[in-house]
CSV table of C-alpha atoms in Angstrom, one decimal:
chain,number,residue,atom,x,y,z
A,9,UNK,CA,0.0,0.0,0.0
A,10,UNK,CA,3.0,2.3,1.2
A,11,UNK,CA,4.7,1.8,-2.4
A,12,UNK,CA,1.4,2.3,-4.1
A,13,UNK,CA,0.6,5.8,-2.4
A,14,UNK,CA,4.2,6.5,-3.1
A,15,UNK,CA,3.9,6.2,-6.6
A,16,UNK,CA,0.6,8.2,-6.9
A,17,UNK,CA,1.8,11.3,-4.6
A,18,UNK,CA,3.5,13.9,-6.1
A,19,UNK,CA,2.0,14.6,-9.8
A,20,UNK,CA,0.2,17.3,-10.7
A,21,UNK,CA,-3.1,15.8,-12.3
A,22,UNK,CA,-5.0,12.5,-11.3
A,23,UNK,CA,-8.2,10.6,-12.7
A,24,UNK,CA,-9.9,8.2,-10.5
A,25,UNK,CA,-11.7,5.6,-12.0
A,26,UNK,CA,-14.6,3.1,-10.4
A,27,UNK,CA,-14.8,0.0,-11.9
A,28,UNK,CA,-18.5,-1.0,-12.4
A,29,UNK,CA,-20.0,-3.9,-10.0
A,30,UNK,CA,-17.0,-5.2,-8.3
A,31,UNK,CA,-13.6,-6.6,-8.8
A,32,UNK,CA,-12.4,-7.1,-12.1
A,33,UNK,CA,-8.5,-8.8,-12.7
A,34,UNK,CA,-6.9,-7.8,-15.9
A,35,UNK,CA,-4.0,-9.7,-17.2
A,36,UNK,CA,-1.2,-8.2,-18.7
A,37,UNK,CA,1.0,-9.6,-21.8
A,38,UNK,CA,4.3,-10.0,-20.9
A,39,UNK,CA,5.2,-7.4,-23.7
A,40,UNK,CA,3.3,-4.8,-21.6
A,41,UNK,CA,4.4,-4.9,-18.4
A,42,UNK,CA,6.6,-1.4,-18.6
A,43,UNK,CA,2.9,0.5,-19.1
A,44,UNK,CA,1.3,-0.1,-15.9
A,45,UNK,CA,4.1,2.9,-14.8
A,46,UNK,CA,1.2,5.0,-15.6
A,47,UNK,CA,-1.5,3.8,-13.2
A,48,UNK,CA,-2.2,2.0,-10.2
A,49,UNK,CA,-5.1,-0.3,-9.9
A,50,UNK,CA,-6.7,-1.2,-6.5
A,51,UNK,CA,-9.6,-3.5,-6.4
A,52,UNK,CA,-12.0,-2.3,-9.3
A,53,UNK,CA,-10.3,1.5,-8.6
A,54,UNK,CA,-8.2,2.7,-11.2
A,55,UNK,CA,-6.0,5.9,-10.6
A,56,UNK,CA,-4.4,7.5,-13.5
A,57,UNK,CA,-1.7,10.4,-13.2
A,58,UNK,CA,0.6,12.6,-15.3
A,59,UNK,CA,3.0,15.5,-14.2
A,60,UNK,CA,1.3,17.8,-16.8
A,61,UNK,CA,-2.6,18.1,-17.9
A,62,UNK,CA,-1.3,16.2,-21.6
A,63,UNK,CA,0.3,13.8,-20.1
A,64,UNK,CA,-2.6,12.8,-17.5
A,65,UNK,CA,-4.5,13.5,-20.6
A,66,UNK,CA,-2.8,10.8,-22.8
A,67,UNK,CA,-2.8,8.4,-19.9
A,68,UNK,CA,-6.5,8.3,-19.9
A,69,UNK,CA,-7.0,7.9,-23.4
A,70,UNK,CA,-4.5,5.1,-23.1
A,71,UNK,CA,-6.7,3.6,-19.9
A,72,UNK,CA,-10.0,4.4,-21.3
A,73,UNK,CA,-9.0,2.5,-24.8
A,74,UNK,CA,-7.6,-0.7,-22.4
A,75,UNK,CA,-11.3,0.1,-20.7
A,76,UNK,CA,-13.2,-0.4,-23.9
A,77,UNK,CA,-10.6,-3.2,-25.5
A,78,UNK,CA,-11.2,-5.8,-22.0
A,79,UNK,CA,-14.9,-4.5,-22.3
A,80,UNK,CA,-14.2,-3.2,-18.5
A,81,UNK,CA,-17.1,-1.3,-17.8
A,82,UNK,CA,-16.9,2.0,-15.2
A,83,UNK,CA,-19.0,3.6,-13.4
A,84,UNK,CA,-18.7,7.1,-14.3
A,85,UNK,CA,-20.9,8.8,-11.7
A,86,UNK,CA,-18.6,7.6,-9.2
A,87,UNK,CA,-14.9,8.4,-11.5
A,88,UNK,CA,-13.1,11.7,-11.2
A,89,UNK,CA,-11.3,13.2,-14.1
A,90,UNK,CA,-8.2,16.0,-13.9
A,91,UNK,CA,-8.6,16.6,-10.5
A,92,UNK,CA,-5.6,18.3,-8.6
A,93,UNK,CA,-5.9,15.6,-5.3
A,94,UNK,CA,-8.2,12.8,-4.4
A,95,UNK,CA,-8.5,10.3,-1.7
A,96,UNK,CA,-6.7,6.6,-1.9
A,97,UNK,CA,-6.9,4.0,0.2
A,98,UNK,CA,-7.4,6.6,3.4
A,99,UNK,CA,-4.8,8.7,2.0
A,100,UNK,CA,-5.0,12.4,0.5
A,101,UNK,CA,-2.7,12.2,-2.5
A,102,UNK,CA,-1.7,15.3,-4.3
A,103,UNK,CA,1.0,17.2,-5.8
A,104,UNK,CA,2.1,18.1,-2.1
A,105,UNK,CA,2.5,14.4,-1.6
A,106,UNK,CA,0.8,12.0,1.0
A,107,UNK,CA,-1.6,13.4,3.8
A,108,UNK,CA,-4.1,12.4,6.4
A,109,UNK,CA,-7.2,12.3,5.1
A,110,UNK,CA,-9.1,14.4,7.0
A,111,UNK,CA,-12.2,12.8,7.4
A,112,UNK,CA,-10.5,9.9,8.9
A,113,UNK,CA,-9.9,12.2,11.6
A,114,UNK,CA,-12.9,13.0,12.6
A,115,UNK,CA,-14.1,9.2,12.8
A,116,UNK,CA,-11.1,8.8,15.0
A,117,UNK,CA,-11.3,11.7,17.6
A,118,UNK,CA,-15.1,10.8,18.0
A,119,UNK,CA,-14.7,7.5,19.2
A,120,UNK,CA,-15.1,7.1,22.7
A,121,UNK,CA,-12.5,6.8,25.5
A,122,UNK,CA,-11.1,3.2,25.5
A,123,UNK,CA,-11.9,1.3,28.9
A,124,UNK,CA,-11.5,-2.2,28.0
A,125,UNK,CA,-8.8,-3.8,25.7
A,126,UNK,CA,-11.1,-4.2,23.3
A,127,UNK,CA,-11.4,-0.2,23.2
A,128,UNK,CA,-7.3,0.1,23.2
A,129,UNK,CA,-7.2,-2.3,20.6
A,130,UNK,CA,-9.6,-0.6,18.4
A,131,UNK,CA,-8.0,3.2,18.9
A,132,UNK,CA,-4.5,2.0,18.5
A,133,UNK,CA,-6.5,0.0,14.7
A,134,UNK,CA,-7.0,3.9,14.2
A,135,UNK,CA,-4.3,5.3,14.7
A,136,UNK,CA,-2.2,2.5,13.2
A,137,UNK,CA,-3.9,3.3,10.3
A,138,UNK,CA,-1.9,6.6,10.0
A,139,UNK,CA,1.8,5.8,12.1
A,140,UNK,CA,3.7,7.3,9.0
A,141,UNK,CA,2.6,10.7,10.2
A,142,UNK,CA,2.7,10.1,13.8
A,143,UNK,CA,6.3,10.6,15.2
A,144,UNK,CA,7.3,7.7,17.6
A,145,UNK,CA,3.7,6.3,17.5
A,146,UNK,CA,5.3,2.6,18.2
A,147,UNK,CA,7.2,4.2,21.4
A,148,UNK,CA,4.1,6.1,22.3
A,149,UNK,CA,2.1,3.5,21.5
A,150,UNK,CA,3.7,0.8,23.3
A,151,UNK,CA,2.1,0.9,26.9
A,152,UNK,CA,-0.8,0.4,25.6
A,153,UNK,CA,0.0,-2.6,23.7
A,154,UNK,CA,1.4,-4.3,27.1
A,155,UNK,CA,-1.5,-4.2,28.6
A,156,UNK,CA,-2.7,-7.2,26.1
């Protein structure tokens, strides 16, 4: 997941594509291994990115003809074309790079007060979730995990 956001961060356009009902697994021919450098697929997401408008542009075109070859259907009420950031896999992914994604948050610092392990267990789930941007979470996280 960590190499995945890595790749995405960073560029200055993105297109998010939703697969239509479900998962879908595409093969891909030996021959054209070097081209997934352009996207990332995720379950039946599809994110497509370019350093420039033409070159997001391009890679679209190049995803949308793949689309229409493998008759992969999309949804398009749910896709997002030439957008400057977007959200992936929990993460806000944009030209800045990788950030929290803010909504996330909020789920987080409404949960109640843990009393019971099972409580600890879920917040430290949680916060886990986003230890990259936590300095020393594992140190400051650690009491808590000796108490299961």
């Amino acid at each position: 997941m960590d190499q995945m956001l890595e790749r995405l961060a960073g560029n200055e356009y993105y297109c998010f594509l939703d697969g239509f009902s479900g998962y879908f697994q595409i093969s891909i021919d030996p021959k054209d291994q070097e081209k997934p450098t352009t996207m990332e697929v995720f379950m039946d997401d599809f994110s497509v990115f370019g350093n420039s408008f033409l070159i997001d542009l391009t890679n679209l075109e190049n995803m949308l003809k793949r689309c229409e070859d493998t008759k992969l259907a999309l949804n398009w009420e749910k896709s997002h074309f030439m957008v400057k950031e977007g959200i992936v896999l929990g993460h806000k992914i944009s030209k800045k790079g990788i950030e929290v994604d803010k909504a996330k948050i909020e789920v987080i610092l409404k949960l109640p007060h843990p009393t019971t392990v099972k409580g600890i267990r879920s917040l430290l789930g949680y916060a886990g979730f986003y230890h990259r941007f936590i300095k020393d979470f594992s140190k400051i996280s650690r009491p808590m995990t000796r108490l299961f």
